mmCIF file of C-alpha atoms and ligand atoms in Angstrom:
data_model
loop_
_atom_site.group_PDB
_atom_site.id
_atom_site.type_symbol
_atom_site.label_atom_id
_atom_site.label_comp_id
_atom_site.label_asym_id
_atom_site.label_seq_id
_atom_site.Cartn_x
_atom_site.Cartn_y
_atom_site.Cartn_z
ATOM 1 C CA UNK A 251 0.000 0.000 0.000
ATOM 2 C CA UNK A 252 1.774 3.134 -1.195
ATOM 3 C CA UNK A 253 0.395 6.185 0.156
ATOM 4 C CA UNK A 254 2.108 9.535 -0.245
ATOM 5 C CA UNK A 255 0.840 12.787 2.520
ATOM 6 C CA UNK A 256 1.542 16.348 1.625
ATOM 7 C CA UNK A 257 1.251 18.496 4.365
ATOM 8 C CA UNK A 258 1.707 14.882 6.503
ATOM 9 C CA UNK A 259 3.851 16.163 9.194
ATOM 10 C CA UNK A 260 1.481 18.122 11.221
ATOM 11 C CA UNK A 261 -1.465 17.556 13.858
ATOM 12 C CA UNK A 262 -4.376 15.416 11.597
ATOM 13 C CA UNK A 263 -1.057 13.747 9.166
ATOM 14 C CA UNK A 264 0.437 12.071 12.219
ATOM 15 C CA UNK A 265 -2.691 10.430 13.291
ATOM 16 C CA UNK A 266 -3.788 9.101 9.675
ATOM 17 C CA UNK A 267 -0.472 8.092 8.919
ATOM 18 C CA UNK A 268 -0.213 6.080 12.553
ATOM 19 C CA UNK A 269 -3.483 4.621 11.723
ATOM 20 C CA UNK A 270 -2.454 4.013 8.145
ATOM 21 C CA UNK A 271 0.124 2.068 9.346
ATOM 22 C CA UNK A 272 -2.209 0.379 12.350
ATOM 23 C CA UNK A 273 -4.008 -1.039 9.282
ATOM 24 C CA UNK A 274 -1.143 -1.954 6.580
ATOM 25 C CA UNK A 275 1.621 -2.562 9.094
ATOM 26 C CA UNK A 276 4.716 -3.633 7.146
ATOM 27 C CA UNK A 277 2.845 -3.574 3.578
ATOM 28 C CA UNK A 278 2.409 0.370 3.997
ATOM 29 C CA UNK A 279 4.776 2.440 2.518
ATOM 30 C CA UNK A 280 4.206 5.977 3.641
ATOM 31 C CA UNK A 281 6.207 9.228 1.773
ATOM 32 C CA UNK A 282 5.493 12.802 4.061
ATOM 33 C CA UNK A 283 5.862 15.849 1.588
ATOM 34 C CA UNK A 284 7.260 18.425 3.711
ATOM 35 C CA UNK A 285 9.177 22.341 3.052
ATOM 36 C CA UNK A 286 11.436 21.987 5.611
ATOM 37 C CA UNK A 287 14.720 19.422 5.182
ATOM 38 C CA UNK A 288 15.892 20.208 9.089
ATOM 39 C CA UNK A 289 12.026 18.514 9.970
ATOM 40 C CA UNK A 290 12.080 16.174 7.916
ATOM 41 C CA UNK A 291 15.025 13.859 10.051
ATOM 42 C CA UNK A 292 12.262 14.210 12.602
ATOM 43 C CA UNK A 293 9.954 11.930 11.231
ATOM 44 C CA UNK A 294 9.284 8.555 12.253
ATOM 45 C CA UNK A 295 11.412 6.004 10.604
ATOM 46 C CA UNK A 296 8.559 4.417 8.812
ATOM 47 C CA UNK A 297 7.726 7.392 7.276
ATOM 48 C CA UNK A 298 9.722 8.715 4.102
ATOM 49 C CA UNK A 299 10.754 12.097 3.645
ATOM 50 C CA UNK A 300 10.201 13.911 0.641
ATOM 51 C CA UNK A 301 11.452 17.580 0.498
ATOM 52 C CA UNK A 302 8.991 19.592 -1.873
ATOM 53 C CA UNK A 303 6.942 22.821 -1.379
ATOM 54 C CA UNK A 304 4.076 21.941 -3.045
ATOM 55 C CA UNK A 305 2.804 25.577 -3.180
ATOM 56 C CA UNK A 306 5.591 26.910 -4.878
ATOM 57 C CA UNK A 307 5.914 24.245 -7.659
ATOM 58 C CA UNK A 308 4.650 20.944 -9.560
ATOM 59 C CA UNK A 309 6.777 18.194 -7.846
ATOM 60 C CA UNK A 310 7.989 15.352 -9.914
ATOM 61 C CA UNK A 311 5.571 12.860 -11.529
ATOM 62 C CA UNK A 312 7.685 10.067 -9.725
ATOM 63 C CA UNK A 313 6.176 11.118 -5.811
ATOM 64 C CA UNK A 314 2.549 10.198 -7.295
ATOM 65 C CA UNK A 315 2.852 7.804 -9.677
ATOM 66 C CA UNK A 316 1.383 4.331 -9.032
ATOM 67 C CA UNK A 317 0.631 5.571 -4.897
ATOM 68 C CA UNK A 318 -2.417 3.955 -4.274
ATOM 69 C CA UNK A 319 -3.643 6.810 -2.414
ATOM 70 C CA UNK A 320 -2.428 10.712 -2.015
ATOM 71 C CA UNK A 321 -3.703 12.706 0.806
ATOM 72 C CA UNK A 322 -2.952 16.432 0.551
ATOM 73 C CA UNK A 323 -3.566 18.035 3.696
ATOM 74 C CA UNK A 324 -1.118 21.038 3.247
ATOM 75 C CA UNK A 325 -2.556 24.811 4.185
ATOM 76 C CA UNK A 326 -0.941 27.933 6.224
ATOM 77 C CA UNK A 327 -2.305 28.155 9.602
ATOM 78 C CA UNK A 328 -6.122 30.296 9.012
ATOM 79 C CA UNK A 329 -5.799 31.112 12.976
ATOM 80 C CA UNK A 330 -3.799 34.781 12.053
ATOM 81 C CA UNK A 331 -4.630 38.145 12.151
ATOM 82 C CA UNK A 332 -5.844 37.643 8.326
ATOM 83 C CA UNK A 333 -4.166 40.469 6.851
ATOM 84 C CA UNK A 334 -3.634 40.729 2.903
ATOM 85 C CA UNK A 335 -0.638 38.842 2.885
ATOM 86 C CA UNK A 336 -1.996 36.329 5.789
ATOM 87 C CA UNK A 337 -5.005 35.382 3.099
ATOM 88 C CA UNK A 338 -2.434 35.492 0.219
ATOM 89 C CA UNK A 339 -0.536 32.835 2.166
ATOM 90 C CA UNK A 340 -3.752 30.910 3.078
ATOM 91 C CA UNK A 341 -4.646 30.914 -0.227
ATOM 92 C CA UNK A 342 -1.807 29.858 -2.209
ATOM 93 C CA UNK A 343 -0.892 27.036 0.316
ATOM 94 C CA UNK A 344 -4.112 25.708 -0.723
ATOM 95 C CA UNK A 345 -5.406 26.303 -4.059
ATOM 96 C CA UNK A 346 -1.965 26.607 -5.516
ATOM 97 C CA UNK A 347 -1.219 23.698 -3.840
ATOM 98 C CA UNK A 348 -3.407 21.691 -4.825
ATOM 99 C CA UNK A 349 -3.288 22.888 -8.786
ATOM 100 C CA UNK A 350 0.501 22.045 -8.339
ATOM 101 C CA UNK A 351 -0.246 18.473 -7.070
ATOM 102 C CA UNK A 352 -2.859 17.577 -10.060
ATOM 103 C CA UNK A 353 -0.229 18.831 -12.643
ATOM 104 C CA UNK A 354 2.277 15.655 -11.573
ATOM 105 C CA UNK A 355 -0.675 13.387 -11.695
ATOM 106 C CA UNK A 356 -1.504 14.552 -15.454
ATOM 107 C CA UNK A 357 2.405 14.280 -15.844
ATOM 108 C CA UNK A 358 2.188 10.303 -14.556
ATOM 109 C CA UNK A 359 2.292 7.606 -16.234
ATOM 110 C CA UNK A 360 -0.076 6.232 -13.916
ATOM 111 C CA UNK A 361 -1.735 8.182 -11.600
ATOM 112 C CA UNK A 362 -2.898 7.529 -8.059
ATOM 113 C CA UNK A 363 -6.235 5.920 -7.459
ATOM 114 C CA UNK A 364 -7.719 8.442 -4.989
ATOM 115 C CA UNK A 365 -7.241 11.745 -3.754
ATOM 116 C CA UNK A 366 -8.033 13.056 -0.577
ATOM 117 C CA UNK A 367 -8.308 16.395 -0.425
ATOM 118 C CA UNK A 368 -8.417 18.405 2.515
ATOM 119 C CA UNK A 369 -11.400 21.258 3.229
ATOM 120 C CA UNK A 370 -13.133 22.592 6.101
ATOM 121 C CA UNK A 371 -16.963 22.997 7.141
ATOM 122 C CA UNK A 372 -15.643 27.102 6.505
ATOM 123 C CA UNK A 373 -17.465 25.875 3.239
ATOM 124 C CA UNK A 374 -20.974 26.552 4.684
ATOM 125 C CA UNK A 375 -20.304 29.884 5.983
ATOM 126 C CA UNK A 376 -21.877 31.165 8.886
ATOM 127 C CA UNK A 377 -25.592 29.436 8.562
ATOM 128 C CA UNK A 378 -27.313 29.834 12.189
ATOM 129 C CA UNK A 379 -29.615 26.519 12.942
ATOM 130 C CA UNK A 380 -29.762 25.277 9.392
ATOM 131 C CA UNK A 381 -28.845 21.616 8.759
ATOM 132 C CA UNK A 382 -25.766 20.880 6.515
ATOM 133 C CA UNK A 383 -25.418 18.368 4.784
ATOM 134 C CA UNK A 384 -22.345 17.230 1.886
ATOM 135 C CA UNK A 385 -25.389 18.339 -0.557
ATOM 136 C CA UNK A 386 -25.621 22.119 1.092
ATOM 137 C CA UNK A 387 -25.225 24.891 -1.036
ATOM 138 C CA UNK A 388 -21.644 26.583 -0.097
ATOM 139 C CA UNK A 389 -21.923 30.363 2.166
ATOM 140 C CA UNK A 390 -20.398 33.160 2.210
ATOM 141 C CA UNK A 391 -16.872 34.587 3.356
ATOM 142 C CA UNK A 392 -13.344 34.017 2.609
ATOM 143 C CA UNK A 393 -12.694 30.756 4.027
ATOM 144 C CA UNK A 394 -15.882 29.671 2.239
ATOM 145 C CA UNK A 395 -14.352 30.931 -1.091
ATOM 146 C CA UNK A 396 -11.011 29.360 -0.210
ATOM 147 C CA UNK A 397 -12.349 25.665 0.122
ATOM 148 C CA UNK A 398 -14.697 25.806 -2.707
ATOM 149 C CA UNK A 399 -11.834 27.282 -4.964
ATOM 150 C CA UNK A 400 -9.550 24.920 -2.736
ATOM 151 C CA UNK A 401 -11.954 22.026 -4.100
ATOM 152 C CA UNK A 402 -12.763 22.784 -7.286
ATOM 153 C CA UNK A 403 -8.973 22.320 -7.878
ATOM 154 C CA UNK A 404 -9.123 18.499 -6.529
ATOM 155 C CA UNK A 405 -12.276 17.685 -8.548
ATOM 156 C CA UNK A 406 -9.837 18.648 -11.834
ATOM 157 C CA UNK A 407 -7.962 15.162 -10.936
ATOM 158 C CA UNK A 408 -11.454 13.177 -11.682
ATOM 159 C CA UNK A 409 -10.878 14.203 -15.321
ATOM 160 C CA UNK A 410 -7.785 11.690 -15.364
ATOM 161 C CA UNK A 411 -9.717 9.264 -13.762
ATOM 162 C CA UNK A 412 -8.694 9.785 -10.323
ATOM 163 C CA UNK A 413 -11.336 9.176 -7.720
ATOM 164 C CA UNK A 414 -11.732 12.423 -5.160
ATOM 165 C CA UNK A 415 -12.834 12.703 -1.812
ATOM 166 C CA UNK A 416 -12.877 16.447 -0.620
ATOM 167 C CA UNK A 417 -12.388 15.907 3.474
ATOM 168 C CA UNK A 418 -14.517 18.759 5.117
ATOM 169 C CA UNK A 419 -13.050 18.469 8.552
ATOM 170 C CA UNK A 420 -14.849 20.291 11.144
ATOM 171 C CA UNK A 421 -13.026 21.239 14.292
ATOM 172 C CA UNK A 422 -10.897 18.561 14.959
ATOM 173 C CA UNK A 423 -10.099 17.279 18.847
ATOM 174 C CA UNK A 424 -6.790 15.544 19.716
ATOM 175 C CA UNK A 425 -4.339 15.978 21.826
ATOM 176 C CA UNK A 426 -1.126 17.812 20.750
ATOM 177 C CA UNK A 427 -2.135 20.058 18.172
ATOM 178 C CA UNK A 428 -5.442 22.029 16.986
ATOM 179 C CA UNK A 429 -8.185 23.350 18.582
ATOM 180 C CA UNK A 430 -7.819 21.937 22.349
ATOM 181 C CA UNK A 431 -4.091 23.126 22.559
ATOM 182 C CA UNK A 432 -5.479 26.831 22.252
ATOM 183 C CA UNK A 433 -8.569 26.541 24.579
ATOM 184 C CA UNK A 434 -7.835 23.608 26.796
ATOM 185 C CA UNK A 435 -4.948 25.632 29.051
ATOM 186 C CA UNK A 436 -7.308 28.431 29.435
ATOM 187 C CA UNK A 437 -10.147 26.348 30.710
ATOM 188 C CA UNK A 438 -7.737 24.314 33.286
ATOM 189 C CA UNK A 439 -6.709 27.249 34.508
ATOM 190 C CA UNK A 440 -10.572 28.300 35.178
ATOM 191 C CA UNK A 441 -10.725 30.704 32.869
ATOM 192 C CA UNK A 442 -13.028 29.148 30.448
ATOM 193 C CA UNK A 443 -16.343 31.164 28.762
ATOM 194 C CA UNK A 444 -18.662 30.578 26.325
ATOM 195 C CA UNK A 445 -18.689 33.058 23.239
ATOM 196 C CA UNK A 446 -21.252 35.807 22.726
ATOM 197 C CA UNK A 447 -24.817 34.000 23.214
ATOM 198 C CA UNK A 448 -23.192 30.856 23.009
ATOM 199 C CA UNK A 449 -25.999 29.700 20.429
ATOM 200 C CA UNK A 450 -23.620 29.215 17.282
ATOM 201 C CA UNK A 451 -23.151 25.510 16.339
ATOM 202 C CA UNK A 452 -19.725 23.692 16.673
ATOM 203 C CA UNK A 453 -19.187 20.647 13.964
ATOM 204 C CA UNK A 454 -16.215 18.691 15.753
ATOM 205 C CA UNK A 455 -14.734 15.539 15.355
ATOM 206 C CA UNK A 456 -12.118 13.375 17.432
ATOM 207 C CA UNK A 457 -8.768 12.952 15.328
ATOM 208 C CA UNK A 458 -9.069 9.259 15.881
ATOM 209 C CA UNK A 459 -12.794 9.527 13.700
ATOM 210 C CA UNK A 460 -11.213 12.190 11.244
ATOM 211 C CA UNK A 461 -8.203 9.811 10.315
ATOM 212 C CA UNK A 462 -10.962 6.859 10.590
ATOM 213 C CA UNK A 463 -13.109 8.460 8.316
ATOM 214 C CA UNK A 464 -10.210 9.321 5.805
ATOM 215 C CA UNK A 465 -9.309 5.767 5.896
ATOM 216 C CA UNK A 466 -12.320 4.497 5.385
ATOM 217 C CA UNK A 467 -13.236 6.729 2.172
ATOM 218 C CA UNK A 468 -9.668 5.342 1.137
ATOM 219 C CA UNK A 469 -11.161 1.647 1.860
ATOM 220 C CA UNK A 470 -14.609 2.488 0.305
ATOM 221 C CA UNK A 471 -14.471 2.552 -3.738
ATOM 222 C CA UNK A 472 -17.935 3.592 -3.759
ATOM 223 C CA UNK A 473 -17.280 6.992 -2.076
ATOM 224 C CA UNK A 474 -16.598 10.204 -4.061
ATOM 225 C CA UNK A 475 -17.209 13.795 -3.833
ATOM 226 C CA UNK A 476 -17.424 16.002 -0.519
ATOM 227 C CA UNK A 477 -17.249 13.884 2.980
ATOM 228 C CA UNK A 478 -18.208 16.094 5.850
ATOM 229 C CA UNK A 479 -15.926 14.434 8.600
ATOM 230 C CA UNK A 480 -17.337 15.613 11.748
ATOM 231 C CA UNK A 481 -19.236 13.727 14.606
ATOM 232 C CA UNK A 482 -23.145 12.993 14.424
ATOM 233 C CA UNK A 483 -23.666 15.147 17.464
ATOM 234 C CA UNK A 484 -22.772 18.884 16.803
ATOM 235 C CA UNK A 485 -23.051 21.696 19.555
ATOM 236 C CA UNK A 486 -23.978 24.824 20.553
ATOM 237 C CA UNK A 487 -20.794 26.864 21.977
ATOM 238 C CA UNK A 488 -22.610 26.898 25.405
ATOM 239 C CA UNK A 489 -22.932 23.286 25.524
ATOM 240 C CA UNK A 490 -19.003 22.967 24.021
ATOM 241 C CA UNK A 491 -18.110 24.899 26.969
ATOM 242 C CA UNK A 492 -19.965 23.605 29.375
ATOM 243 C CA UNK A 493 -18.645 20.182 28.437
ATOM 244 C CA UNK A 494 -14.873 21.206 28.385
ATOM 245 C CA UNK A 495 -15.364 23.176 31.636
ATOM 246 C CA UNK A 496 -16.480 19.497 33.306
ATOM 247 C CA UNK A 497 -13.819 17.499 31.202
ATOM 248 C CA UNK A 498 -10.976 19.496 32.857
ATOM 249 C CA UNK A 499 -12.628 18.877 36.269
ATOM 250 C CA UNK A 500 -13.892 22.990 36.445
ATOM 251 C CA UNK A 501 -17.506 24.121 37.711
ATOM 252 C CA UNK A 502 -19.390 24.516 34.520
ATOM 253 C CA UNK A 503 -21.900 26.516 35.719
ATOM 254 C CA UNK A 504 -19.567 29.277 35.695
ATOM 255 C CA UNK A 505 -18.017 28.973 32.320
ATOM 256 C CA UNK A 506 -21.690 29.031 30.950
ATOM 257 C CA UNK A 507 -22.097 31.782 32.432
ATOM 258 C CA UNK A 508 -19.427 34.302 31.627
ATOM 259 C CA UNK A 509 -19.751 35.030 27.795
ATOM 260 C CA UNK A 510 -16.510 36.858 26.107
ATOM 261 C CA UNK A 511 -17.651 39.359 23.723
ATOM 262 C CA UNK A 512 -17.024 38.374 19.945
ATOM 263 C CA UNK A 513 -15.202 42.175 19.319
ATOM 264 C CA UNK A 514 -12.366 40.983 21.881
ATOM 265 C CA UNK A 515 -11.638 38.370 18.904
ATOM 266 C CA UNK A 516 -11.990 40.661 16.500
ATOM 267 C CA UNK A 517 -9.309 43.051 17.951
ATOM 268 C CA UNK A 518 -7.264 40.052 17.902
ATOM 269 C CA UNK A 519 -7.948 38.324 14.665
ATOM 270 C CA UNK A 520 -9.447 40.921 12.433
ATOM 271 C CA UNK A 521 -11.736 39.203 9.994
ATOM 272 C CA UNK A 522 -10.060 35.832 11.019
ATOM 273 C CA UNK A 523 -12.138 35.927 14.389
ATOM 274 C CA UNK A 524 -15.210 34.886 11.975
ATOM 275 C CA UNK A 525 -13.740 30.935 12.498
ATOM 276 C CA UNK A 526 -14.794 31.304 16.328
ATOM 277 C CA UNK A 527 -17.877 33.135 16.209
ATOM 278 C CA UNK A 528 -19.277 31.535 12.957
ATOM 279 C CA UNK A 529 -22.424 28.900 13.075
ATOM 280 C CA UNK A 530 -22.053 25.458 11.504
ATOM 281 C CA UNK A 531 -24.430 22.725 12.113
ATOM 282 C CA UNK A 532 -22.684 19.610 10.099
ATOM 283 C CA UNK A 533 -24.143 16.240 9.763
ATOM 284 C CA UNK A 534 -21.947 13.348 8.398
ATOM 285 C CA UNK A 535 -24.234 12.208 6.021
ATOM 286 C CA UNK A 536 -21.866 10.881 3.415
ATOM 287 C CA UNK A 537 -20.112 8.625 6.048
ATOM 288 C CA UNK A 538 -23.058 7.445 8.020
ATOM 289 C CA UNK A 539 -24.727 6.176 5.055
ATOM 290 C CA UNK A 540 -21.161 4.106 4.082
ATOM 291 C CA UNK A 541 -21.558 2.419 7.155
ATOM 292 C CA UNK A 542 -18.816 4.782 9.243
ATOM 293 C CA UNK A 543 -19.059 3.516 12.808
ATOM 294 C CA UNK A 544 -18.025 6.333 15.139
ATOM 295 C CA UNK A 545 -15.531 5.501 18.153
ATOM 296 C CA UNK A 546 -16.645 8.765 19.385
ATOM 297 C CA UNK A 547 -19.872 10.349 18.705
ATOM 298 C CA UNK A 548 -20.769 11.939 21.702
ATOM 299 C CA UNK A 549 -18.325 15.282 22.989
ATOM 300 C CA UNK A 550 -18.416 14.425 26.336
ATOM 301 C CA UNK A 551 -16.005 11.259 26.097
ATOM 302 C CA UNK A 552 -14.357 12.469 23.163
ATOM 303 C CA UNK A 553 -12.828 15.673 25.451
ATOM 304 C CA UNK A 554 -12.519 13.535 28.645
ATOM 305 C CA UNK A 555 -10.132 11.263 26.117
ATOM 306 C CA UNK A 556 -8.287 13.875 24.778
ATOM 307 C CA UNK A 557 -7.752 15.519 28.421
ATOM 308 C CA UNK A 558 -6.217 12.305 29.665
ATOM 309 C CA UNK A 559 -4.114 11.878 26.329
ATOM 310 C CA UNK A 560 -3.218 15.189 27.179
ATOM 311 C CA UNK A 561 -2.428 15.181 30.755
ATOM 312 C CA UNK A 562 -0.356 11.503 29.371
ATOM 313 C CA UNK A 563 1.998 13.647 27.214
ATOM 314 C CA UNK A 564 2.634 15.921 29.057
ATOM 315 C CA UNK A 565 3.934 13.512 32.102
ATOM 316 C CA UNK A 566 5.594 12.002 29.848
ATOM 317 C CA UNK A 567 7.520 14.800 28.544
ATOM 318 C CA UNK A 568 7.650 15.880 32.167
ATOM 319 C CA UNK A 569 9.838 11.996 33.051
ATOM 320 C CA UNK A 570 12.465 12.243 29.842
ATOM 321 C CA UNK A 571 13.455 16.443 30.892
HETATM 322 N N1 NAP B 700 -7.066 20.645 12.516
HETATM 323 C C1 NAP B 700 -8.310 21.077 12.263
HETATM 324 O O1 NAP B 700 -9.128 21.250 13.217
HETATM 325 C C2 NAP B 700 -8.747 21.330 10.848
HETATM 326 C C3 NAP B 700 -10.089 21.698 10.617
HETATM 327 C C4 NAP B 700 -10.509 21.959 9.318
HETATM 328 C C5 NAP B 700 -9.607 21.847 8.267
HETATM 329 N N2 NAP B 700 -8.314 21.498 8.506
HETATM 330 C C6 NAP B 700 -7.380 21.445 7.370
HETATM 331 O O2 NAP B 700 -6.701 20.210 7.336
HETATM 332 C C7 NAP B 700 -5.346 20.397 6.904
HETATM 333 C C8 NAP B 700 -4.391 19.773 7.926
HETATM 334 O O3 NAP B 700 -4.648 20.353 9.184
HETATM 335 P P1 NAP B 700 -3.645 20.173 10.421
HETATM 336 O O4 NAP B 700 -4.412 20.506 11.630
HETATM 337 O O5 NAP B 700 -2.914 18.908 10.299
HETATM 338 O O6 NAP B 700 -2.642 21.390 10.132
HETATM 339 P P2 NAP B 700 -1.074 21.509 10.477
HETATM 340 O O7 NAP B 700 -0.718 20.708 11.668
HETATM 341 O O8 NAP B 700 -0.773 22.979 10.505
HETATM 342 O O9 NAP B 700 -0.397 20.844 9.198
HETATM 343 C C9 NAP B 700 -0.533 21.439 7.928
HETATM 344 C C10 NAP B 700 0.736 21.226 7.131
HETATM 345 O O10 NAP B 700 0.665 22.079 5.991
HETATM 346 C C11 NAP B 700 1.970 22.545 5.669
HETATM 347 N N3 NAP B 700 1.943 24.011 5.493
HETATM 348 C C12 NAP B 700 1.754 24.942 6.468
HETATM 349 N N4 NAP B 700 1.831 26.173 5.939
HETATM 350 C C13 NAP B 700 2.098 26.005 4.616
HETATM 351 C C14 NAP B 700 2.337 26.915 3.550
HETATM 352 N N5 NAP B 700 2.307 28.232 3.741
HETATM 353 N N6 NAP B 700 2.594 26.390 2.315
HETATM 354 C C15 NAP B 700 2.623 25.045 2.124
HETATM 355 N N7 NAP B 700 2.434 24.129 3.100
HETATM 356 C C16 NAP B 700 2.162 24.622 4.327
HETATM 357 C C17 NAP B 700 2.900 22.183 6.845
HETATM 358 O O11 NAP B 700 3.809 21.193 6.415
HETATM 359 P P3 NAP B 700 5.424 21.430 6.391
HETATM 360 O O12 NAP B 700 5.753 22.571 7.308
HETATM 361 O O13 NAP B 700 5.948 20.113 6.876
HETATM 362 O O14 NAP B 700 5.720 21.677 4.961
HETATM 363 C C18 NAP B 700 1.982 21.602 7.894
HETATM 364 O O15 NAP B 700 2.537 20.461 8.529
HETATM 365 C C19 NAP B 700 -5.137 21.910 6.756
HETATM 366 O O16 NAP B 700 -5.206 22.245 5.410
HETATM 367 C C20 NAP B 700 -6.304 22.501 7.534
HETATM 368 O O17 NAP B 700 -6.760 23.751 7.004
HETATM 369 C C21 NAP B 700 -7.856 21.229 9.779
#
């Protein structure tokens, strides 16, 4: 099983590549596209390095050709103060990206049989109580524009007979990286609130159900198109906060009911604050109808397993310094 991950060394490429290999063991061979050489030594020795910056140019036809699967999950950081050059950056690392990457498959003798695409629920826009679904009409904004131009450049590899999966991860919980290593220190220190109202939805998903679901459209030849990976259970902020609050062992009452104001995000973020105060209600349609079983569809376990995953790292990092 050849499978080659662009953008592969960071939070969500680690855990589909570990569970890539918990499936394929020794008959997995995994290449990580990465910019940066020094990193690169850093990688696991299963793992293969390939030094490329897929933004800046097509790499070679020989990194895709024959890989039974490619999985491009490269993209600039969106939490910034989104400044001109921030969204440049944000774009570029995307759709350029991803127009780089389809060029070597045209250029291939043989070119791989599916590609995953990352995207993000940011496709729906900010869309109060509605009910999204992969069939949704996309919303408004710039990180909605950014994953349906993002997309529209992964679809291209269908004409060469490629079979696509665009990956709409919603906000994804693991330990080590992402969402919970911004907001989980700030709630164990007791300091956790809910948002404004607290009435906008949150579509998350635990990183062991994103890389599950990623491996499973990989498994599934059936499966094309847009895959919302996210959990069956979306929340309102309130109840995301009130949940987190318990997780870390802190009175919930109180984090329900202190609200920080959506401007104080603003000031920070500019326009980029529009990722924490934005609505989504995502369903995984796609995936539940495929037969997707979900080790973690409810929030409550999925945070009380990252906490403890968390609280493990960090004692062990604590034991080796
Ligand atoms: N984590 C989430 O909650 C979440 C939610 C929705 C969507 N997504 C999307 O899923 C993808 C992977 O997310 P992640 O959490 O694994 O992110 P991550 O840890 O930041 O990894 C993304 C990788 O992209 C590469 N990259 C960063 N900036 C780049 C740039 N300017 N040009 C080219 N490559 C660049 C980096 O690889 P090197 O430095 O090794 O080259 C990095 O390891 C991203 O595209 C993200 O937008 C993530």
């Amino acid at each position: 099983m050849r499978i080659v991950v662009v953008g592969g060394r960071g939070f969500l490429g680690q855990a589909i590549l570990r569970s890539c290999f918990n499936t394929w063991g020794r008959e997995l061979q995994a290449t990580v596209v990465t910019r940066r050489r020094e990193r690169a030594e850093l990688l696991p020795v299963w793992q293969r390095p390939f030094v490329w910056d897929v933004s800046e140019s097509v790499p070679p036809p020989s990194l895709v050709n024959g890989a039974d699967a490619v999985i491009n999950l490269a993209g600039e950081s969106v939490v910034q103060r989104w400044t001109q050059a921030a969204k440049q950056r944000i774009r570029d690392s995307r759709v350029l990206a991803t127009r780089n990457l389809v060029e070597s498959f045209r250029q291939a003798a043989q070119p791989p049989k599916i590609l995953i695409n990352a995207s993000a629920t940011g496709y729906y826009g900010d869309r109060g109580d509605e009910e999204l679904t992969e069939e949704s009409p996309p919303g408004q904004g710039f990180l909605s524009e950014i994953c349906q131009l993002w997309e529209e450049e992964a679809m291209r590899a269908s004409e060469l007979g490629v079979r696509v999966v665009c990956a709409r991860f919603g906000i994804v919980l693991g330990a080590g990286g992402g969402f919970v290593e911004r907001v989980m220190p700030i709630f164990e220190w007791g300091l956790g609130a809910k948002i404004g109202s607290g009435k906008q939805w949150i579509s998350w998903v635990h990183i062991s159900d994103a890389a599950g679901m990623v491996l499973h459209a990989i498994k599934k030849e059936q499966m094309k198109g847009a895959m919302n990976v996210v959990a069956p259970n979306p929340v309102t902020n309130k109840e995301f906060t009130r949940t987190l609050a318990m997780a870390v062992g802190k009175p919930a009452f109180l984090a329900t009911l202190l609200s920080v104001p959506p401007f104080i995000f603003r000031l920070q973020l500019g326009e980029g604050a529009s990722i924490l105060t934005a609505s989504q209600k995502v369903l995984p349609k796609l995936a539940l109808s495929t037969g997707y079983t979900f080790a973690f569809p409810e929030l409550e376990l999925a945070l009380r397993e990252v906490y403890f995953q968390r609280r493990a790292m960090e004692k062990a990092l604590a034991t080796t310094s």
